[in-house]
GROMACS .gro file of N, CA and C in nm:
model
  513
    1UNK      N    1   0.084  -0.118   0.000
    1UNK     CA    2   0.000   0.000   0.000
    1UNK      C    3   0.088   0.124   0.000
    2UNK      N    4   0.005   0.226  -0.035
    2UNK     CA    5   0.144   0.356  -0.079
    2UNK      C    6   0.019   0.461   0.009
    3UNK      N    7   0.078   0.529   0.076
    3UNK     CA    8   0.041   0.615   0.158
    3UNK      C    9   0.067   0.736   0.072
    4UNK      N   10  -0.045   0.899   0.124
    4UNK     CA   11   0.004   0.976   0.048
    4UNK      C   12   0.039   1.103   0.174
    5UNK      N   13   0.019   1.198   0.145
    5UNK     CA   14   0.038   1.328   0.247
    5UNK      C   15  -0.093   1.419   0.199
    6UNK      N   16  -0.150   1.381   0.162
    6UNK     CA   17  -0.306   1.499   0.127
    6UNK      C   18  -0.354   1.521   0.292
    7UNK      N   19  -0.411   1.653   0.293
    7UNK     CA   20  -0.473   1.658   0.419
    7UNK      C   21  -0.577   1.553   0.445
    8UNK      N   22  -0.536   1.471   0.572
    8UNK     CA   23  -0.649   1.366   0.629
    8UNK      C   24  -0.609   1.235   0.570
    9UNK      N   25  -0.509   1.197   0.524
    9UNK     CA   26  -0.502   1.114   0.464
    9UNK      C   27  -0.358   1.041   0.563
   10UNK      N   28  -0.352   0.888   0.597
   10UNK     CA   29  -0.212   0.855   0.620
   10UNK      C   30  -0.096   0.930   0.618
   11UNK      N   31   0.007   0.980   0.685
   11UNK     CA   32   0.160   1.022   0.654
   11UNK      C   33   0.200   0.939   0.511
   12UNK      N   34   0.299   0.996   0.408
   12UNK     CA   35   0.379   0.935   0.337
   12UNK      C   36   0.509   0.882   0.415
   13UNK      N   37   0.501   0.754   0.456
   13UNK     CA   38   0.660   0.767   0.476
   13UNK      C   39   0.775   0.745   0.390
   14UNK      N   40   0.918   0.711   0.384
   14UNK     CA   41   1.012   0.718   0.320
   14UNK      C   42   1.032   0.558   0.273
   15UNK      N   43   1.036   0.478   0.370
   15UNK     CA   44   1.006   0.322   0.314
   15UNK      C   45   0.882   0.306   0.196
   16UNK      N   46   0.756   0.344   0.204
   16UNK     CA   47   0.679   0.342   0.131
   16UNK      C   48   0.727   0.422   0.022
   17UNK      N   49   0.785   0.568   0.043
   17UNK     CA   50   0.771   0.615  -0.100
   17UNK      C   51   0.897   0.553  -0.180
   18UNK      N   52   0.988   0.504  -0.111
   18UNK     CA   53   1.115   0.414  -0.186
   18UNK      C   54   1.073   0.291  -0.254
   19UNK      N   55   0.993   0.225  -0.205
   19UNK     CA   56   0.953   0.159  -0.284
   19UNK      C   57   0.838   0.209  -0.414
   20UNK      N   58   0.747   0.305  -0.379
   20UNK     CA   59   0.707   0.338  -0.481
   20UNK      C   60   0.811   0.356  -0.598
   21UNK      N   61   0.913   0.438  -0.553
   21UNK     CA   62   1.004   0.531  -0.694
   21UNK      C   63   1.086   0.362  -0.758
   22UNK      N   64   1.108   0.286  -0.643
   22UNK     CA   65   1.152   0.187  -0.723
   22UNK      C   66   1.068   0.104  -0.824
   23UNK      N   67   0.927   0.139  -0.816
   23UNK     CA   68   0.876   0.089  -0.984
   23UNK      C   69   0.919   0.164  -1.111
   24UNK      N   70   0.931   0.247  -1.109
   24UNK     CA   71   1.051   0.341  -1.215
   24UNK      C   72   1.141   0.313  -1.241
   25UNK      N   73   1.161   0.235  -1.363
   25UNK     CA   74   1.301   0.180  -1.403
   25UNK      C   75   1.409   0.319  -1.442
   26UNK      N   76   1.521   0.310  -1.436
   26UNK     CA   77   1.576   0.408  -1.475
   26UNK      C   78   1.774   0.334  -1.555
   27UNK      N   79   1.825   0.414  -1.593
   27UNK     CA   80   1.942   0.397  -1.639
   27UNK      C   81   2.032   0.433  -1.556
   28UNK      N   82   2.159   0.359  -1.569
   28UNK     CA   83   2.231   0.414  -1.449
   28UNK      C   84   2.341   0.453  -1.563
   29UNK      N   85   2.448   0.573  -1.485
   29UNK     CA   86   2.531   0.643  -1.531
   29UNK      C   87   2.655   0.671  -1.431
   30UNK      N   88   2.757   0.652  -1.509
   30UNK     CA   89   2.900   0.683  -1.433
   30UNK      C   90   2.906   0.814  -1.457
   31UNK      N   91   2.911   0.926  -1.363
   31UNK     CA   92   2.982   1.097  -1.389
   31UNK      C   93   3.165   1.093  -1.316
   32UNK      N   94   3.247   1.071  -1.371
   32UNK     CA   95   3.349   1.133  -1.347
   32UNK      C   96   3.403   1.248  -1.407
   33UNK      N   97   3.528   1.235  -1.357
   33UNK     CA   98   3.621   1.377  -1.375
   33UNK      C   99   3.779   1.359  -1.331
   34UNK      N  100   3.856   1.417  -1.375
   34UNK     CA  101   3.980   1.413  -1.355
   34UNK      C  102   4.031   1.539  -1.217
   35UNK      N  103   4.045   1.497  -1.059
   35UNK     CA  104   4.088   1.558  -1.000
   35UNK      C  105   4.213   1.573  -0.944
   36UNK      N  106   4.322   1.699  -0.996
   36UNK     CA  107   4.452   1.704  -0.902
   36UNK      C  108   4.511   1.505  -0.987
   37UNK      N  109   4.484   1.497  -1.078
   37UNK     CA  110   4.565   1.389  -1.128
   37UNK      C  111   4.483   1.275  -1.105
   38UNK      N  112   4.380   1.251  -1.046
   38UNK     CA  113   4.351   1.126  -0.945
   38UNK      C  114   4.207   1.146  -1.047
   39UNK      N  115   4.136   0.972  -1.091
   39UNK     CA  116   4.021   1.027  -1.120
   39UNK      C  117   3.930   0.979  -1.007
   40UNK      N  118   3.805   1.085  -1.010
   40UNK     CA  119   3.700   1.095  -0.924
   40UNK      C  120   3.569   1.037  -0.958
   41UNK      N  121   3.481   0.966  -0.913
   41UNK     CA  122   3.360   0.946  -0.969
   41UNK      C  123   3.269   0.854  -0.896
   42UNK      N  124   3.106   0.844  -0.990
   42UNK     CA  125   3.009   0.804  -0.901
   42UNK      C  126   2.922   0.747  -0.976
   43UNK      N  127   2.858   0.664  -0.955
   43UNK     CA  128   2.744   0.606  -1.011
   43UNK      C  129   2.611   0.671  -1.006
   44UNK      N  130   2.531   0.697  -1.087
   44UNK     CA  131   2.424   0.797  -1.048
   44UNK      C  132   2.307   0.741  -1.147
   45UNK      N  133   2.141   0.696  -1.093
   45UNK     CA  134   2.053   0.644  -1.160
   45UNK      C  135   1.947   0.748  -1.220
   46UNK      N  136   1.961   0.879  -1.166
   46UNK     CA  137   1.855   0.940  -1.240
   46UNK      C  138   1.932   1.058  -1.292
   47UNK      N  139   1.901   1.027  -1.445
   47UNK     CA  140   2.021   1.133  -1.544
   47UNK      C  141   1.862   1.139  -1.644
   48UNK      N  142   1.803   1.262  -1.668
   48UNK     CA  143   1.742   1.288  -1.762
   48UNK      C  144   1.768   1.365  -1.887
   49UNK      N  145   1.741   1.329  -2.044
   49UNK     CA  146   1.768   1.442  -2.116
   49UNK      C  147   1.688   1.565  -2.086
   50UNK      N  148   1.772   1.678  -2.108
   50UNK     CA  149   1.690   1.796  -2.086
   50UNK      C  150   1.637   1.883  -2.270
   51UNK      N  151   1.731   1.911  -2.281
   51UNK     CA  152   1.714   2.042  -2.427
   51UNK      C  153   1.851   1.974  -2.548
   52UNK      N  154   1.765   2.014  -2.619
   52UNK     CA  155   1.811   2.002  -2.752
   52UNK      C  156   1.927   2.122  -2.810
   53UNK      N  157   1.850   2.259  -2.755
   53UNK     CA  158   1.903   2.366  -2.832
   53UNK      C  159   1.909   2.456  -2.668
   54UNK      N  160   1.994   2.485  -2.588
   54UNK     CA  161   2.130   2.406  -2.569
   54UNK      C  162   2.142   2.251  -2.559
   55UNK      N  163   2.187   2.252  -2.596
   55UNK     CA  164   2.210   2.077  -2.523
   55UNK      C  165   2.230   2.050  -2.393
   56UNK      N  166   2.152   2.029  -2.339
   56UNK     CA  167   2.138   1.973  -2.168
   56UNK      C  168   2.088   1.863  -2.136
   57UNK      N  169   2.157   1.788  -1.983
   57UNK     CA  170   2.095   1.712  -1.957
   57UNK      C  171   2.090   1.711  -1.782
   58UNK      N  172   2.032   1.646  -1.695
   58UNK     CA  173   2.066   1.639  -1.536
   58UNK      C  174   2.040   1.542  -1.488
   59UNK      N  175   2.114   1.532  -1.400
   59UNK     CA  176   2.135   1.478  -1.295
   59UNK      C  177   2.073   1.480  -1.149
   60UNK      N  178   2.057   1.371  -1.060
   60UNK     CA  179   2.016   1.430  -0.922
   60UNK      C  180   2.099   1.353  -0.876
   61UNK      N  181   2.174   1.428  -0.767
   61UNK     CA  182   2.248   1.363  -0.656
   61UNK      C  183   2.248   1.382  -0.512
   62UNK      N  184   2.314   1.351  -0.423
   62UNK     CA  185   2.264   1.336  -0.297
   62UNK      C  186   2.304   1.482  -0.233
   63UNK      N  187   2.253   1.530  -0.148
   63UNK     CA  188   2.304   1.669  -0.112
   63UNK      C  189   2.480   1.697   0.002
   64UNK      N  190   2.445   1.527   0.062
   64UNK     CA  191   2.562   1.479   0.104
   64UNK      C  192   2.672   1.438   0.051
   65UNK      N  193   2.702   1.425  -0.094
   65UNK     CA  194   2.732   1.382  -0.084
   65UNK      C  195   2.917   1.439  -0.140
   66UNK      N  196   2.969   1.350  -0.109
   66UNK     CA  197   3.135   1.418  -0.067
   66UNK      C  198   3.197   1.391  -0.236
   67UNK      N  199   3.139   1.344  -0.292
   67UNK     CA  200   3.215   1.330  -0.433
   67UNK      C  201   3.151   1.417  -0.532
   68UNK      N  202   3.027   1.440  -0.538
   68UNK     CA  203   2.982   1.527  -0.623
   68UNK      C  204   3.038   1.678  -0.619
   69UNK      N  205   3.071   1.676  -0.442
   69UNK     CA  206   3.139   1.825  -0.385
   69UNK      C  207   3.267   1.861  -0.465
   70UNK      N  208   3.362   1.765  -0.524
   70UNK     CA  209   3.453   1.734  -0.585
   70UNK      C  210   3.447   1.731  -0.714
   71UNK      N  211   3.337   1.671  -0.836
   71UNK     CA  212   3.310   1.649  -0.900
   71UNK      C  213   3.248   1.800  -0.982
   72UNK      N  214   3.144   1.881  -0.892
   72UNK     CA  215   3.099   1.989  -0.957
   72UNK      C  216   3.200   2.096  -0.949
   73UNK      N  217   3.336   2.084  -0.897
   73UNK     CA  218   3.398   2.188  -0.929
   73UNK      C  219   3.464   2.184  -1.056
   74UNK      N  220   3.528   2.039  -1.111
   74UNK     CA  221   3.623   2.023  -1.215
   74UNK      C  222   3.545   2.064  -1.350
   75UNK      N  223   3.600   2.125  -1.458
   75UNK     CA  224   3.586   2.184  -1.579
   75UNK      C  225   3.524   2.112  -1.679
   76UNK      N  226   3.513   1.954  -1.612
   76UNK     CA  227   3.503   1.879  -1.759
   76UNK      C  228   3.458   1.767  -1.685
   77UNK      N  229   3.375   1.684  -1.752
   77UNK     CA  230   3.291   1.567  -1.646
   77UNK      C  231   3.261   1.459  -1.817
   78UNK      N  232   3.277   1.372  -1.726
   78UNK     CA  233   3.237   1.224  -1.855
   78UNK      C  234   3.111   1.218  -1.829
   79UNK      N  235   3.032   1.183  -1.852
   79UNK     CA  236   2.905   1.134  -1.847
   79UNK      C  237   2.930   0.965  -1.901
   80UNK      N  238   2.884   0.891  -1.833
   80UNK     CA  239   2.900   0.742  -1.922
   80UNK      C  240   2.753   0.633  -1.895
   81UNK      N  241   2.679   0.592  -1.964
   81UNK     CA  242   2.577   0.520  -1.964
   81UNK      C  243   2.611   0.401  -1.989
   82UNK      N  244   2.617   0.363  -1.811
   82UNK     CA  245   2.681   0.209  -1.818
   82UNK      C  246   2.589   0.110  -1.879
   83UNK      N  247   2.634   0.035  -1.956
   83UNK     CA  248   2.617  -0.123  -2.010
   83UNK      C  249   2.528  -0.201  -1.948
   84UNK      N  250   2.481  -0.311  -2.020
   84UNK     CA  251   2.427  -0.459  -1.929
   84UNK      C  252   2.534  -0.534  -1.938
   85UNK      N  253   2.559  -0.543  -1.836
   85UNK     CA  254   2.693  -0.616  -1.777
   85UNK      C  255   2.796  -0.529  -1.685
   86UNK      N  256   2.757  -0.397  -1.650
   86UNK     CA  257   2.840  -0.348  -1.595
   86UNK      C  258   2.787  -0.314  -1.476
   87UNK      N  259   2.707  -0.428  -1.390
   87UNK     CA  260   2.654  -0.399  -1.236
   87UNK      C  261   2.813  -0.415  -1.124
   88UNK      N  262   2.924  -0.483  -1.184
   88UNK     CA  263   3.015  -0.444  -1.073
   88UNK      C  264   3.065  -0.332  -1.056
   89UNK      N  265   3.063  -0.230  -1.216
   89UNK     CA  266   3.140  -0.099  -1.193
   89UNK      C  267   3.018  -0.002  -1.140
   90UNK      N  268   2.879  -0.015  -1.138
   90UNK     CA  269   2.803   0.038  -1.081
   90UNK      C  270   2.823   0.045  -0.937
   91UNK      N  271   2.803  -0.068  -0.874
   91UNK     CA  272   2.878  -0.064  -0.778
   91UNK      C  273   2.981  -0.041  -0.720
   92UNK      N  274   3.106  -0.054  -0.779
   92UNK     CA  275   3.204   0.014  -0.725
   92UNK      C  276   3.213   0.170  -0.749
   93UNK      N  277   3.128   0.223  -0.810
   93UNK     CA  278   3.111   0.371  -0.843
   93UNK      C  279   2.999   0.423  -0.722
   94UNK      N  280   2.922   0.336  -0.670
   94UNK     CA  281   2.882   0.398  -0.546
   94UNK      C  282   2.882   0.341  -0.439
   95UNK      N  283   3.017   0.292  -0.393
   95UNK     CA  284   3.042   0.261  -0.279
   95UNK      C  285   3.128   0.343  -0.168
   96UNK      N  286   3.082   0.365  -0.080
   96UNK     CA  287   3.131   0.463  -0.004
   96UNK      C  288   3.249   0.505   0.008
   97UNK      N  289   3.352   0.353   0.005
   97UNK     CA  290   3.520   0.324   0.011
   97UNK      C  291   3.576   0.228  -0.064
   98UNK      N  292   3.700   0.233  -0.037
   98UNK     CA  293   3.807   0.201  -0.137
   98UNK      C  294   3.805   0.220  -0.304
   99UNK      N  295   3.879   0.201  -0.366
   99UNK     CA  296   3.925   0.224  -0.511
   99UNK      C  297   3.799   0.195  -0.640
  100UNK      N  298   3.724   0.301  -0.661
  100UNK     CA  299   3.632   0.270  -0.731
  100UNK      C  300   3.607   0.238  -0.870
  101UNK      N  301   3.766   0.224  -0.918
  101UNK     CA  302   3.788   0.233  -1.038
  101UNK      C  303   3.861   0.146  -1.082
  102UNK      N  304   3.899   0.029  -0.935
  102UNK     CA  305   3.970  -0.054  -0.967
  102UNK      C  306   3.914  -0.156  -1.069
  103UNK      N  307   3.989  -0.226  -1.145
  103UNK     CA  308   3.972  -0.339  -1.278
  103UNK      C  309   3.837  -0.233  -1.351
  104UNK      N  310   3.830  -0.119  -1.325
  104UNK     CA  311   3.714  -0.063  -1.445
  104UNK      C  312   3.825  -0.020  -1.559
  105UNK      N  313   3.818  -0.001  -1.674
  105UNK     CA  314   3.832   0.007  -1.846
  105UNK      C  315   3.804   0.179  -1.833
  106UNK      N  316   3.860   0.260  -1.846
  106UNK     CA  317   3.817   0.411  -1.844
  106UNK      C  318   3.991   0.503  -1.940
  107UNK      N  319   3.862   0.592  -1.997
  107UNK     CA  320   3.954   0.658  -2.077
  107UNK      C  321   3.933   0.806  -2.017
  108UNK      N  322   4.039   0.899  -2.050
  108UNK     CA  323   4.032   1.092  -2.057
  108UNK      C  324   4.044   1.161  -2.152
  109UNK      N  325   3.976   1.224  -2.168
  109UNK     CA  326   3.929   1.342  -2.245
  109UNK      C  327   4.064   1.432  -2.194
  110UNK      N  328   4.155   1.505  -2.347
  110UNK     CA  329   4.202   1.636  -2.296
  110UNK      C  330   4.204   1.713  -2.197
  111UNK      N  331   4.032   1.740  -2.146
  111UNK     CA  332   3.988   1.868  -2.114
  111UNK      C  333   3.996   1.800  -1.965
  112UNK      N  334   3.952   1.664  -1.914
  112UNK     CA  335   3.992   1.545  -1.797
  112UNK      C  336   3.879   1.523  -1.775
  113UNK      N  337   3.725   1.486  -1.859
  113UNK     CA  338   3.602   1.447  -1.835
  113UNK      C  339   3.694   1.234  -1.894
  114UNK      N  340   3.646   1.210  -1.716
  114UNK     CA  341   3.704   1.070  -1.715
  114UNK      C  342   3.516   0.951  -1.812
  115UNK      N  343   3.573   0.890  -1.922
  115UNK     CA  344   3.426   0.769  -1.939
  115UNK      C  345   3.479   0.621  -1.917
  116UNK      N  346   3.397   0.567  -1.841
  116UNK     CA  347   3.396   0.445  -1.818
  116UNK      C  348   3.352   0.389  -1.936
  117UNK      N  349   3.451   0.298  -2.004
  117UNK     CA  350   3.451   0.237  -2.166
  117UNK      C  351   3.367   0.093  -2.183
  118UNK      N  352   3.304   0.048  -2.273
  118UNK     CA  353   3.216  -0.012  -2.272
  118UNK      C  354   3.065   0.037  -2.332
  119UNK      N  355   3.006   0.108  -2.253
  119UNK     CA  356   2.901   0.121  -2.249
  119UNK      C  357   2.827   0.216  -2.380
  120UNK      N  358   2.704   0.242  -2.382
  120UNK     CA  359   2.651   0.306  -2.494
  120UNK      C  360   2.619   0.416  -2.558
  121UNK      N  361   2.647   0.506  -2.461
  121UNK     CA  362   2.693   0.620  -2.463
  121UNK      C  363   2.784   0.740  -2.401
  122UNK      N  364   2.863   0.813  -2.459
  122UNK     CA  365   2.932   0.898  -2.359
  122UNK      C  366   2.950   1.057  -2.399
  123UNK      N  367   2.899   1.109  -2.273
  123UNK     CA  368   2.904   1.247  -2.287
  123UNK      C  369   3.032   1.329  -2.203
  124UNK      N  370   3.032   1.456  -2.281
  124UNK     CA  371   3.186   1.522  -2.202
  124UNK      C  372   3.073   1.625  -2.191
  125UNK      N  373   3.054   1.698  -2.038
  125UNK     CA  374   2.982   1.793  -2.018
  125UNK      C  375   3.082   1.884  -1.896
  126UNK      N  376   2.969   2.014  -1.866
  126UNK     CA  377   3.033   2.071  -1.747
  126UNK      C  378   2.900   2.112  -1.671
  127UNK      N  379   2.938   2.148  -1.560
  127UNK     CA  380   2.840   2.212  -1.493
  127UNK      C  381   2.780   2.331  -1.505
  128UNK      N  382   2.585   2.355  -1.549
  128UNK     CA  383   2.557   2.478  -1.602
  128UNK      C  384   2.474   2.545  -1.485
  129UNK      N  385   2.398   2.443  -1.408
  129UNK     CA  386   2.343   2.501  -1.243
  129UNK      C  387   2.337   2.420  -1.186
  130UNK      N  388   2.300   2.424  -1.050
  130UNK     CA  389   2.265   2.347  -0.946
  130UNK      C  390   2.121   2.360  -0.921
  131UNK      N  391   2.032   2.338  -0.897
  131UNK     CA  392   1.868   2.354  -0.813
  131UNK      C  393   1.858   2.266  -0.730
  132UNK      N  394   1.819   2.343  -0.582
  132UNK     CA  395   1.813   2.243  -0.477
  132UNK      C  396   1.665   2.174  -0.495
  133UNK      N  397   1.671   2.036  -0.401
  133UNK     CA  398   1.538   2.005  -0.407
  133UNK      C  399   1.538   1.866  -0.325
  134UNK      N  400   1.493   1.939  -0.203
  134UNK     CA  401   1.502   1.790  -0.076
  134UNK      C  402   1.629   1.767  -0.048
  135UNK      N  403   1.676   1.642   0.004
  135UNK     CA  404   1.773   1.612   0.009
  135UNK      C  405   1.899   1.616  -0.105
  136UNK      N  406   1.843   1.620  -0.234
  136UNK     CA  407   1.901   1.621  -0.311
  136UNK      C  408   1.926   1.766  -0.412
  137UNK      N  409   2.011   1.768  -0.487
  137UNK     CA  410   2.039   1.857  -0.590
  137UNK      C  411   2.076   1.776  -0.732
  138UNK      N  412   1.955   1.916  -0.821
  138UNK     CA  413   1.928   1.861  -0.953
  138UNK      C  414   2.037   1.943  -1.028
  139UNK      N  415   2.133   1.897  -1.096
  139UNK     CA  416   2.234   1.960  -1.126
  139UNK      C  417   2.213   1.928  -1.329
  140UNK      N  418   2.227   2.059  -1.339
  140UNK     CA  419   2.192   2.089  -1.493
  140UNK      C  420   2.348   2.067  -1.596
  141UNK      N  421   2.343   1.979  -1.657
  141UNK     CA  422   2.469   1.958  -1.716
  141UNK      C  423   2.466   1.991  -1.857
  142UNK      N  424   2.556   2.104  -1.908
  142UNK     CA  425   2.593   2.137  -2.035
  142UNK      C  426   2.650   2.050  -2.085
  143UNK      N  427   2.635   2.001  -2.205
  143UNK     CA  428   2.665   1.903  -2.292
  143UNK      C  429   2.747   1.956  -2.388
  144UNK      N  430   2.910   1.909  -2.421
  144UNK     CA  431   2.980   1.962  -2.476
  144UNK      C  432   3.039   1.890  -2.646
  145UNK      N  433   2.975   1.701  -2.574
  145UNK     CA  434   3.065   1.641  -2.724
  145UNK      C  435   2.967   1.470  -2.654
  146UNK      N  436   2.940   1.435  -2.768
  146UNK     CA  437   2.848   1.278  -2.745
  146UNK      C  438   2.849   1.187  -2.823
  147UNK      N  439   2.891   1.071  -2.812
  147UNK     CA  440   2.949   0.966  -2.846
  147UNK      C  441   2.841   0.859  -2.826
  148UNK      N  442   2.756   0.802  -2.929
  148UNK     CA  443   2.694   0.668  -2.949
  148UNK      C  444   2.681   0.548  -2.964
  149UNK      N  445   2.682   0.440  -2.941
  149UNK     CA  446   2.697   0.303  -2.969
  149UNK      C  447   2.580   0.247  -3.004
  150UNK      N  448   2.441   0.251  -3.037
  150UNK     CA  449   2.289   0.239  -3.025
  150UNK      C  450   2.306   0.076  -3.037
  151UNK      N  451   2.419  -0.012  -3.048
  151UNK     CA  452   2.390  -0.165  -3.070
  151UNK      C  453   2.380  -0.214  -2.932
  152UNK      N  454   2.429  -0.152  -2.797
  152UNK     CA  455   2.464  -0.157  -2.688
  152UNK      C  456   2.380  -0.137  -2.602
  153UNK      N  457   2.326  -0.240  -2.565
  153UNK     CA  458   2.241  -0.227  -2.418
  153UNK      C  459   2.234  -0.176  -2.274
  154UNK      N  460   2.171  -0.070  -2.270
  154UNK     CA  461   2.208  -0.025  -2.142
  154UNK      C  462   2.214  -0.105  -1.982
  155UNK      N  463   2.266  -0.047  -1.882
  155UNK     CA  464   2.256  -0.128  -1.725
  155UNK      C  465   2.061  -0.095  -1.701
  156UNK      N  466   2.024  -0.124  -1.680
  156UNK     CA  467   1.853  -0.046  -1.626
  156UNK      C  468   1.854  -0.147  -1.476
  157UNK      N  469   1.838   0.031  -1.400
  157UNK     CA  470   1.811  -0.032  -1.240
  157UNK      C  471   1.657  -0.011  -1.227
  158UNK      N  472   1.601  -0.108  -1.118
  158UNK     CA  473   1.460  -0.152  -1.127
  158UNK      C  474   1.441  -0.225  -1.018
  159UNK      N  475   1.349  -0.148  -0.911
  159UNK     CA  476   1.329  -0.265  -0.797
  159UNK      C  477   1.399  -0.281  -0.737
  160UNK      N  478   1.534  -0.159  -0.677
  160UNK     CA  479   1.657  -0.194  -0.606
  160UNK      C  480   1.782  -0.274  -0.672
  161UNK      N  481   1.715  -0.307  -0.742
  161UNK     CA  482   1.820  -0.436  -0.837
  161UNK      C  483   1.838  -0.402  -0.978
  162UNK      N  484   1.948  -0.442  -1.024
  162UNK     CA  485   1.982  -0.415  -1.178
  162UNK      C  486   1.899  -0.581  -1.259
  163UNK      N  487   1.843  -0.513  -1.374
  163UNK     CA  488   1.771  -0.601  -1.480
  163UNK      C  489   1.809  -0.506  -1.580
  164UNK      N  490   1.812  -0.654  -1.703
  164UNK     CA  491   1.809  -0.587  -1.832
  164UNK      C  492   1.639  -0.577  -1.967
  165UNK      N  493   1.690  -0.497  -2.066
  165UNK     CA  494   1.576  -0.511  -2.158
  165UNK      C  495   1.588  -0.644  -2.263
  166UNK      N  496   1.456  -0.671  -2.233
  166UNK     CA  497   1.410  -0.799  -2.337
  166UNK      C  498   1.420  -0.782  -2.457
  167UNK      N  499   1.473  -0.844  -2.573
  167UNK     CA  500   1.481  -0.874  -2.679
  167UNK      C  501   1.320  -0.858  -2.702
  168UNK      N  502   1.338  -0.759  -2.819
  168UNK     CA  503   1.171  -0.777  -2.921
  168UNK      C  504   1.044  -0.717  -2.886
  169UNK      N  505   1.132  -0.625  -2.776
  169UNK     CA  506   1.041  -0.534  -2.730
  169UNK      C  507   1.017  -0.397  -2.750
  170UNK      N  508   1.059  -0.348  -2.831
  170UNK     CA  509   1.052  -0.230  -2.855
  170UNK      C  510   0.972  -0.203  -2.943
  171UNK      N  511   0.903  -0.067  -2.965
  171UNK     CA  512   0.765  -0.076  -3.093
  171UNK      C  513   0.818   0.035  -3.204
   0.00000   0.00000   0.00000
């Protein structure tokens, strides 16, 4: 049962609404960056396209959180739309500690927007705003250069858990 917050109605709580948002499948995405030599980065599931004419797209990330703090300063950011098959580098891209990049495949951009290689698409962006919102911040990413693979299946998280798309389904 999903509780709402209308006046008179049950509290929404946070268990309930987590599971609601987890019927929303979504794509997951590596954002790095090249910091002070070292690369930086994170796994992140809700990346929407935004505009065409600029080219934008965003992100939401945690308001806590200590890598994005790092991440929105550098000049140049990968965007990477991990693969089906790439639930270990998902994970190691959002795990709190140790080496998140260890045995991951990743290339740099000139400019030091780090992409995790593989996957089906990759963008080199920078940061164009921030908008707060709850715990989180929706961070507006200028899109600078984008790279396609369309034969390549994306990671799709769903239900807490990573699943992929079925063959023969598309209309």
């Amino acid at each position: 049962m999903i509780t709402t917050n209308r006046p008179g109605a049950p509290g929404l709580d946070q268990h309930s609404l987590r599971n609601a948002f987890g019927t929303c499948p979504s794509g997951v995405v590596a954002v790095c960056g090249l910091a002070d030599g070292a690369r930086v980065g994170m796994a992140v599931s809700t990346f929407v396209p935004v505009s065409l004419a600029p080219p934008l797209a965003a992100i939401c990330v945690q308001r806590t959180s200590r890598t994005w703090a790092v991440l929105r300063t550098l000049p140049a950011l990968g965007v990477s739309v991990l693969a089906d098959g790439h639930e270990d580098a998902a994970r190691a891209l959002a795990a709190k500690d140790g080496d998140r990049f260890a045995g991951l495949a990743t290339d740099t951009t000139p400019e030091g927007a780090v992409h995790v290689l593989g996957g089906p698409t990759r963008f080199v962006c920078s940061l164009e705003a921030e908008t707060e919102a709850g715990d989180h911040l929706i961070a507006t990413l200028r899109i600078h250069a984008a790279h396609a693979e369309p034969a390549i299946d994306p990671l799709v998280f769903h239900r807490s858990g990573f699943t992929r798309l079925l063959e023969g389904t598309s209309r």
